[in-house]
Coordinates of C-alpha atoms and ligand atoms in Angstrom, one line a residue:
Chain A
M210 CA -30.4 8.1 -50.7
T211 CA -30.6 5.5 -48.0
D212 CA -30.0 6.5 -44.4
I213 CA -28.2 3.4 -43.5
I214 CA -26.9 0.6 -45.5
I215 CA -26.0 -2.6 -43.6
I216 CA -23.8 -5.2 -45.3
G217 CA -24.5 -8.8 -44.2
A218 CA -27.7 -10.2 -42.8
G219 CA -26.2 -12.3 -39.9
T220 CA -26.8 -11.6 -36.3
A221 CA -25.0 -8.3 -36.2
G222 CA -26.4 -7.0 -39.3
L223 CA -30.0 -7.8 -38.5
T224 CA -29.8 -6.4 -35.0
S225 CA -28.4 -3.2 -36.4
A226 CA -31.4 -3.2 -38.8
I227 CA -33.9 -3.6 -36.0
Y228 CA -32.3 -0.8 -33.9
A229 CA -32.0 1.6 -36.8
L230 CA -35.6 1.0 -38.0
R231 CA -37.0 1.5 -34.6
A232 CA -35.2 4.8 -34.5
G233 CA -37.1 5.7 -37.6
K234 CA -34.4 5.3 -40.1
N235 CA -34.8 3.9 -43.6
V236 CA -32.4 0.8 -43.8
L237 CA -31.1 -1.3 -46.7
V238 CA -29.6 -4.7 -45.8
L239 CA -27.5 -6.3 -48.5
E240 CA -26.8 -10.1 -48.3
E241 CA -24.9 -12.2 -50.8
K242 CA -26.3 -15.5 -49.6
M243 CA -29.4 -15.9 -47.4
Y244 CA -30.2 -14.2 -44.2
G245 CA -28.9 -15.8 -40.9
G246 CA -25.0 -15.9 -41.4
Q247 CA -22.9 -18.6 -39.8
I248 CA -25.3 -19.8 -37.1
I249 CA -27.9 -21.2 -39.6
N250 CA -26.6 -24.7 -39.6
T251 CA -26.4 -25.1 -35.9
P252 CA -29.2 -27.3 -34.5
D253 CA -28.9 -26.2 -30.9
I254 CA -27.9 -22.7 -29.6
E255 CA -27.7 -23.0 -25.7
N256 CA -26.0 -19.9 -24.6
Y257 CA -28.1 -17.0 -26.0
P258 CA -29.6 -15.4 -22.9
G259 CA -33.4 -15.8 -22.8
F260 CA -33.3 -19.0 -24.8
K261 CA -32.6 -22.2 -23.2
N262 CA -32.5 -23.9 -26.5
I263 CA -33.2 -22.7 -30.0
S264 CA -32.1 -23.8 -33.5
G265 CA -29.9 -21.5 -35.6
Y266 CA -32.5 -21.5 -38.3
E267 CA -35.3 -20.5 -35.9
F268 CA -33.2 -17.9 -34.3
A269 CA -32.1 -16.4 -37.5
T270 CA -35.7 -16.6 -39.0
N271 CA -37.1 -14.7 -35.9
L272 CA -34.5 -12.0 -36.4
Y273 CA -35.2 -11.6 -40.1
N274 CA -38.9 -11.5 -39.5
Q275 CA -38.6 -9.0 -36.8
A276 CA -36.6 -6.5 -39.1
K277 CA -38.8 -7.3 -42.0
E278 CA -42.0 -6.4 -40.0
L279 CA -40.3 -3.1 -39.0
G280 CA -39.7 -2.2 -42.7
M281 CA -36.2 -3.4 -43.6
I282 CA -35.5 -3.3 -47.3
Y283 CA -33.7 -6.6 -47.9
K284 CA -31.7 -7.3 -51.2
N285 CA -30.0 -10.4 -52.2
E286 CA -26.8 -8.9 -53.5
K287 CA -23.1 -9.2 -52.9
V288 CA -21.3 -6.0 -52.0
L289 CA -18.1 -5.5 -54.0
E290 CA -16.9 -2.1 -52.6
I291 CA -17.6 1.0 -50.7
Q292 CA -16.4 4.5 -51.8
E293 CA -16.7 7.9 -50.1
D294 CA -17.5 11.3 -51.7
S295 CA -15.8 14.4 -50.6
N296 CA -18.9 15.4 -48.6
G297 CA -18.9 12.1 -46.8
T298 CA -21.7 10.2 -48.6
K299 CA -21.0 6.5 -49.0
T300 CA -21.5 4.6 -52.3
V301 CA -22.0 1.0 -51.9
V302 CA -21.4 -1.1 -55.1
T303 CA -22.9 -4.6 -55.4
D304 CA -22.9 -7.2 -58.2
K305 CA -26.2 -5.7 -59.4
E306 CA -26.6 -2.1 -58.4
T307 CA -25.0 1.1 -56.8
Y308 CA -26.5 2.7 -53.8
T309 CA -25.7 5.7 -51.7
A310 CA -26.1 6.1 -47.9
K311 CA -25.2 8.6 -45.2
A312 CA -23.8 5.8 -42.9
V313 CA -22.6 2.1 -43.6
I314 CA -22.4 -0.8 -41.1
I315 CA -20.2 -3.5 -42.2
A316 CA -21.4 -6.8 -40.6
S317 CA -19.7 -9.3 -42.9
G318 CA -19.0 -11.8 -40.3
A319 CA -16.5 -14.7 -41.0
K320 CA -16.5 -17.7 -43.0
N321 CA -15.1 -21.2 -42.9
R322 CA -11.4 -21.3 -43.5
P323 CA -10.5 -23.5 -46.5
L324 CA -7.4 -25.7 -46.5
G325 CA -6.4 -24.1 -49.6
I326 CA -5.6 -27.2 -51.6
D327 CA -6.5 -28.0 -55.4
R328 CA -9.8 -29.1 -56.0
E329 CA -11.1 -28.4 -52.6
Q330 CA -13.9 -26.1 -53.9
E331 CA -14.8 -28.5 -56.8
F332 CA -15.3 -31.3 -54.2
T333 CA -17.3 -29.2 -51.7
G334 CA -20.6 -31.1 -51.2
K335 CA -19.1 -34.1 -53.0
G336 CA -17.2 -35.4 -50.0
V337 CA -15.6 -32.1 -48.7
S338 CA -17.5 -30.5 -46.0
Y339 CA -17.1 -27.8 -43.4
C340 CA -20.0 -28.9 -41.2
A341 CA -19.9 -32.3 -39.5
T342 CA -23.3 -32.0 -37.8
C343 CA -24.9 -31.1 -41.2
D344 CA -23.4 -33.6 -43.5
G345 CA -22.1 -36.4 -41.2
A346 CA -25.2 -38.5 -41.6
F347 CA -24.4 -39.1 -45.3
F348 CA -21.3 -40.7 -44.3
R349 CA -22.7 -43.6 -42.2
G350 CA -20.6 -46.8 -42.4
R351 CA -17.9 -45.1 -44.4
D352 CA -14.4 -43.9 -43.8
V353 CA -13.8 -40.1 -43.3
A354 CA -11.0 -37.8 -42.2
V355 CA -11.2 -34.7 -40.1
V356 CA -8.6 -31.9 -40.3
G357 CA -7.8 -29.5 -37.5
G358 CA -6.7 -29.5 -33.9
G359 CA -9.1 -27.3 -32.0
N360 CA -12.3 -28.0 -30.1
T361 CA -14.5 -28.0 -33.3
A362 CA -12.3 -30.6 -35.0
L363 CA -12.4 -32.7 -31.8
E364 CA -16.1 -32.5 -31.3
D365 CA -16.7 -33.2 -35.1
S366 CA -14.5 -36.3 -34.8
L367 CA -16.3 -37.6 -31.9
F368 CA -19.7 -36.9 -33.5
L369 CA -18.6 -38.6 -36.8
S370 CA -17.2 -41.6 -34.9
S371 CA -20.7 -42.7 -33.9
Y372 CA -21.7 -42.9 -37.6
C373 CA -18.6 -43.7 -39.6
N374 CA -16.5 -46.8 -40.0
T375 CA -13.2 -45.1 -39.4
V376 CA -12.3 -41.5 -38.6
Y377 CA -8.9 -40.3 -39.2
V378 CA -8.2 -37.1 -37.4
I379 CA -5.3 -35.2 -39.1
H380 CA -3.5 -32.4 -37.3
R381 CA -0.3 -30.6 -38.4
R382 CA 1.2 -30.4 -34.8
D383 CA 2.1 -33.0 -32.4
E384 CA -0.5 -31.9 -29.8
F385 CA -4.1 -30.8 -30.0
R386 CA -5.1 -27.3 -29.1
G387 CA -8.5 -28.4 -28.0
D388 CA -9.8 -29.6 -24.5
V389 CA -7.8 -32.5 -23.0
R390 CA -10.8 -34.3 -22.0
E391 CA -12.2 -34.4 -25.6
V392 CA -8.8 -35.7 -26.7
E393 CA -9.0 -38.6 -24.2
K394 CA -12.5 -39.3 -25.4
L395 CA -11.2 -39.6 -28.8
K396 CA -8.3 -41.9 -27.9
A397 CA -10.7 -44.2 -26.3
K398 CA -12.6 -44.8 -29.4
D399 CA -11.5 -47.8 -31.5
N400 CA -12.6 -46.5 -34.8
V401 CA -10.7 -43.2 -34.4
K402 CA -7.1 -42.9 -35.7
L403 CA -5.0 -39.9 -34.8
I404 CA -2.5 -38.7 -37.5
M405 CA -0.3 -36.1 -35.9
D406 CA 2.3 -33.8 -37.5
S407 CA 0.6 -34.2 -40.7
Q408 CA -1.0 -32.3 -43.5
V409 CA -3.5 -33.1 -46.3
T410 CA -1.8 -32.2 -49.6
D411 CA -4.2 -33.5 -52.2
I412 CA -7.8 -34.8 -52.7
I413 CA -8.2 -37.8 -54.9
G414 CA -11.5 -38.7 -56.8
E415 CA -13.4 -38.5 -60.0
D416 CA -16.8 -37.0 -59.2
M417 CA -16.6 -37.5 -55.6
V418 CA -13.8 -37.8 -53.0
S419 CA -12.3 -41.3 -52.8
G420 CA -9.1 -40.6 -50.9
I421 CA -6.6 -38.0 -49.6
K422 CA -2.9 -37.6 -49.8
V423 CA -1.4 -37.0 -46.4
K424 CA 2.1 -35.7 -45.9
N425 CA 4.1 -36.3 -42.6
L426 CA 5.7 -32.9 -41.9
K427 CA 8.5 -34.3 -39.8
G428 CA 9.7 -37.3 -42.0
G429 CA 8.3 -35.9 -45.2
E430 CA 6.9 -39.0 -46.4
E431 CA 3.5 -38.9 -48.2
R432 CA 0.8 -41.7 -48.2
E433 CA -2.7 -42.1 -49.6
I434 CA -5.6 -42.8 -47.4
K435 CA -9.0 -44.0 -48.7
V436 CA -11.8 -41.9 -47.4
N437 CA -15.2 -40.7 -48.9
G438 CA -15.5 -37.7 -46.7
L439 CA -13.0 -34.9 -45.8
F440 CA -14.2 -32.7 -42.9
I441 CA -12.4 -29.5 -42.5
A442 CA -12.4 -27.8 -39.1
I443 CA -9.7 -25.3 -39.0
G444 CA -11.7 -22.3 -37.9
Q445 CA -13.1 -19.1 -39.3
M446 CA -11.6 -16.2 -41.2
P447 CA -12.9 -12.7 -42.1
D448 CA -13.5 -11.6 -45.6
N449 CA -12.8 -7.7 -45.6
E450 CA -10.1 -7.1 -48.2
R451 CA -12.6 -5.5 -50.4
F452 CA -13.1 -2.7 -47.8
K453 CA -9.5 -1.9 -47.0
N454 CA -9.6 1.3 -49.1
L455 CA -11.6 2.8 -46.3
V456 CA -11.2 0.8 -43.2
D457 CA -8.0 -0.4 -41.6
L458 CA -7.5 -4.2 -41.0
D459 CA -5.5 -6.0 -38.6
E460 CA -2.9 -8.6 -39.8
K461 CA -5.6 -11.4 -39.8
G462 CA -8.1 -9.2 -41.8
Y463 CA -10.4 -8.2 -39.1
I464 CA -11.6 -4.5 -39.2
I465 CA -9.9 -2.5 -36.6
A466 CA -12.7 -1.1 -34.4
G467 CA -13.3 -1.0 -30.7
E468 CA -16.4 -1.5 -28.6
D469 CA -17.9 1.6 -30.2
C470 CA -17.7 0.0 -33.5
R471 CA -16.2 3.0 -35.3
T472 CA -13.7 2.3 -38.0
S473 CA -11.0 4.5 -39.5
T474 CA -13.6 6.2 -41.7
A475 CA -16.3 8.5 -40.1
G476 CA -19.7 7.0 -40.9
I477 CA -18.5 3.5 -41.5
F478 CA -19.1 1.2 -38.6
A479 CA -18.1 -2.5 -38.1
A480 CA -20.3 -4.9 -36.0
G481 CA -20.1 -8.6 -35.2
D482 CA -17.4 -11.2 -36.0
C483 CA -15.8 -8.9 -38.7
R484 CA -14.2 -6.6 -36.1
T485 CA -11.2 -7.0 -33.8
K486 CA -12.5 -8.6 -30.7
N487 CA -11.9 -11.3 -28.3
V488 CA -15.4 -13.1 -28.1
R489 CA -17.0 -13.9 -31.2
Q490 CA -20.6 -15.1 -30.3
L491 CA -24.2 -14.3 -31.1
V492 CA -24.7 -12.3 -28.1
T493 CA -21.6 -10.1 -28.8
A494 CA -22.6 -9.8 -32.4
A495 CA -26.1 -8.6 -31.3
G496 CA -24.5 -6.2 -28.8
D497 CA -22.4 -4.7 -31.6
G498 CA -25.4 -4.5 -33.8
A499 CA -27.1 -2.1 -31.2
V500 CA -24.1 0.0 -30.6
A501 CA -23.3 0.4 -34.3
A502 CA -26.9 1.2 -35.3
L503 CA -27.3 3.9 -32.7
A504 CA -24.0 5.6 -33.6
A505 CA -25.1 5.4 -37.4
C506 CA -28.4 6.9 -36.4
S507 CA -26.8 9.9 -34.7
I508 CA -25.1 11.0 -38.0
S509 CA -27.8 10.0 -40.6
Chain B
M62 CA -47.5 -27.0 -61.0
A63 CA -47.8 -28.4 -57.5
V64 CA -44.7 -29.9 -55.9
I65 CA -44.7 -33.7 -55.7
T66 CA -43.3 -35.6 -52.8
V67 CA -41.4 -38.5 -53.9
N68 CA -39.9 -41.4 -52.2
S69 CA -38.1 -44.8 -53.2
D70 CA -41.3 -46.3 -54.4
N71 CA -42.6 -43.8 -56.8
F72 CA -39.1 -42.2 -57.8
E73 CA -38.8 -44.2 -61.1
Q74 CA -42.3 -43.4 -62.1
E75 CA -42.4 -39.6 -61.2
V76 CA -38.7 -38.6 -62.0
L77 CA -37.0 -41.1 -64.2
K78 CA -40.0 -41.7 -66.5
A79 CA -41.2 -38.1 -66.5
D80 CA -41.8 -36.4 -69.9
K81 CA -40.2 -33.3 -69.0
P82 CA -37.2 -32.1 -67.0
V83 CA -37.5 -32.7 -63.4
L84 CA -36.0 -30.6 -60.4
V85 CA -35.5 -32.8 -57.3
D86 CA -35.0 -31.0 -53.9
F87 CA -33.2 -33.4 -51.4
W88 CA -33.9 -32.1 -47.9
A89 CA -34.5 -33.1 -44.2
D90 CA -36.4 -31.6 -41.3
W91 CA -33.2 -30.8 -39.3
C92 CA -31.6 -28.8 -42.0
G93 CA -32.0 -24.9 -41.7
P94 CA -30.8 -24.0 -45.2
C95 CA -33.2 -26.7 -46.6
K96 CA -36.1 -24.8 -45.0
M97 CA -35.0 -21.6 -46.5
L98 CA -34.6 -23.1 -50.0
S99 CA -38.0 -24.9 -49.8
P100 CA -40.2 -21.9 -50.4
I101 CA -37.9 -20.9 -53.4
V102 CA -38.3 -24.2 -55.0
D103 CA -42.0 -23.9 -54.5
E104 CA -42.0 -20.7 -56.4
V105 CA -40.1 -22.3 -59.2
A106 CA -42.8 -25.0 -59.2
E107 CA -45.6 -22.4 -59.4
S108 CA -43.9 -20.2 -62.0
S109 CA -43.0 -22.8 -64.7
D110 CA -45.0 -25.4 -66.4
N111 CA -42.4 -27.0 -68.3
V112 CA -40.6 -28.5 -65.3
K113 CA -41.7 -30.9 -62.8
V114 CA -40.7 -30.1 -59.3
C115 CA -40.1 -33.0 -56.6
K116 CA -39.0 -33.1 -53.0
V117 CA -37.2 -36.2 -51.4
N118 CA -36.8 -36.3 -47.6
V119 CA -33.4 -37.9 -47.2
D120 CA -34.1 -39.4 -43.8
N121 CA -36.9 -41.6 -45.1
N122 CA -35.2 -42.2 -48.4
Q123 CA -31.5 -42.9 -47.6
D124 CA -31.2 -45.3 -50.6
L125 CA -32.1 -42.5 -53.1
A126 CA -29.6 -40.0 -51.4
F127 CA -26.9 -42.7 -51.4
K128 CA -27.6 -43.7 -55.1
Y129 CA -27.5 -40.0 -56.3
G130 CA -24.3 -39.2 -54.3
V131 CA -26.1 -36.7 -52.1
M132 CA -23.5 -35.8 -49.4
S133 CA -24.9 -32.5 -48.1
I134 CA -28.2 -30.9 -48.2
P135 CA -30.0 -29.1 -49.7
T136 CA -28.9 -30.6 -52.9
L137 CA -30.9 -29.9 -56.1
I138 CA -30.6 -32.4 -59.0
V139 CA -32.0 -31.9 -62.5
F140 CA -33.0 -35.0 -64.3
K141 CA -33.6 -35.1 -68.0
N142 CA -34.9 -38.3 -69.6
G143 CA -33.9 -40.4 -66.5
N144 CA -30.4 -39.0 -66.4
V145 CA -28.8 -36.7 -64.0
E146 CA -28.2 -33.5 -65.9
K147 CA -27.1 -31.0 -63.3
K148 CA -26.4 -31.0 -59.5
S149 CA -26.1 -28.0 -57.1
V150 CA -25.3 -28.2 -53.5
G151 CA -26.3 -25.6 -51.0
L152 CA -28.8 -22.8 -50.6
I153 CA -29.1 -20.8 -53.9
S154 CA -31.3 -18.2 -55.3
K155 CA -34.3 -18.6 -57.6
D156 CA -32.3 -17.0 -60.4
E157 CA -29.6 -19.6 -59.8
I158 CA -32.1 -22.3 -60.0
M159 CA -33.7 -21.1 -63.3
E160 CA -30.1 -21.2 -64.6
L161 CA -29.8 -24.8 -63.6
L162 CA -32.9 -25.4 -65.7
Ligands
LIG195 C1 -20.8 -24.1 -36.3 C2 -20.8 -22.8 -35.6 C3 -21.6 -22.9 -34.3 C4 -21.7 -21.7 -33.5 N1 -22.4 -21.8 -32.4 C5 -22.6 -20.7 -31.6 C6 -23.5 -20.8 -30.4 O1 -24.0 -21.9 -30.1 N2 -23.6 -19.6 -29.7 C7 -23.0 -18.5 -30.1 O2 -23.4 -17.4 -29.4 N3 -22.3 -18.4 -31.2 C8 -22.0 -19.4 -32.0 N4 -21.3 -19.3 -33.1 C9 -20.6 -18.1 -33.5 C10 -21.7 -17.2 -34.1 O3 -22.3 -17.9 -35.2 C11 -21.0 -15.9 -34.7 O4 -20.4 -15.3 -33.7 C12 -22.2 -15.1 -35.4 O5 -22.8 -15.6 -36.5 C13 -21.5 -13.6 -35.8 O6 -22.6 -12.9 -36.4 P1 -22.2 -11.8 -37.5 O7 -23.4 -11.2 -37.9 O8 -21.2 -11.0 -37.0 O9 -21.7 -12.6 -38.8 P2 -22.2 -13.8 -39.7 O10 -23.1 -14.7 -39.1 O11 -20.9 -14.5 -40.3 O12 -23.0 -13.1 -40.8 C14 -22.4 -12.3 -41.9 C15 -23.3 -12.2 -43.0 O13 -22.7 -11.3 -43.9 C16 -22.6 -11.8 -45.2 N5 -21.8 -11.1 -46.1 C17 -20.3 -11.3 -46.0 N6 -19.8 -10.4 -46.9 C18 -20.7 -9.9 -47.6 C19 -20.8 -9.1 -48.8 N7 -19.4 -8.7 -49.4 N8 -22.0 -8.7 -49.4 C20 -23.1 -9.1 -48.9 N9 -23.1 -10.0 -47.7 C21 -22.0 -10.4 -47.1 C22 -22.6 -13.3 -45.2 O14 -23.1 -14.1 -46.2 C23 -23.3 -13.5 -43.9 O15 -24.7 -13.8 -44.1 C24 -21.1 -20.5 -33.9 C25 -20.4 -20.4 -35.1 C26 -20.3 -21.6 -35.9 C27 -19.4 -21.5 -37.1

């Protein structure tokens, strides 16, 4: 049996691993994709204390190597569920194996929220993107659409307007949620067209995106716009349904846990973006990682 | 086999006219997931003799990226007899790459 199993190798999970390993525990980290989590695509992190500027890749790789050198066992497996025995032992079932542990730290983070329309998944990487800074350069000189009304959508639109021919910004309300100054900057751009009160209802294309259908929510009329790229920037969402047999979730799906990272089941902790909190950042994820790990150490 | 760096000039010779399946990794310096995929692609190259493994830097070869519809990186494309056989976008595991092949 492992002392502590950590689910997710983002900032929270890897920080937990470092603390638990330094406390002499044996630690198994299960990650469905690659280590690093959400930050991996970000070119510049400028608010992590102690680093004026570091790329997401470098930051995550440092964390991973630090944990690896301390003896972390790392497996590329997706966790499907957690079960609890009558004596409190936790069983973690993945797509490949089953493991047991005295304590479990869920650090499953958050993922990009999809629009939820037909063929969105099929076209991901073929015109549909969730990361303008990663994929924008491939749309040089072409027409694209950005969906969303928050700061990410506004920043993405500004970024894309310097590469692309025309940028359509589609938002379902009549006002943006994001920063007023960003909105003013966008309005001043000749190649940016704001389409308010509207929703993307369909993606058109054979192998790649060639257009979208946009519906006006007030009038109800629908029209087609030719674009090669559809950038979706409508925020993040948690992915914790598979754990709800043992941990309580709030209405949005975040694991209910306070600063002490304790969940509704003793011995299961939640760290990072996956738990209920106000500030979802690297530094708060790392903070949770330390708190959850030390709490898990005390019972394992 | 060693990984071959290809560009617009030698793409036809190295990839399209190859006598075995070719795995091409489209990548760039500024792309974190590409850097994570790169060593996995290297492993594939080392462990299998019946595929040729090539890498294309998309910043220096925008024409190739455009021609093969690369819209996000890393993108892996498997070519057979000069034709696109399979395409995969994003970071994947060695097992998944082997499945593509
Ligand atoms: C574009 C972008 C830019 C950002 N920029 C900044 C910034 O500059 N500064 C800052 O402080 N914060 C930034 N953030 C926020 C920051 O990335 C998050 O707060 C942080 O990544 C949270 O870390 P985490 O470990 O909780 O979760 P994540 O980073 O989401 O990691 C969770 C990990 O768990 C894995 N996982 C999930 N479910 C399972 C499962 N069932 N089985 C196995 N593995 C699983 C996932 O694959 C993932 O690797 C940014 C976020 C985004 C999206």
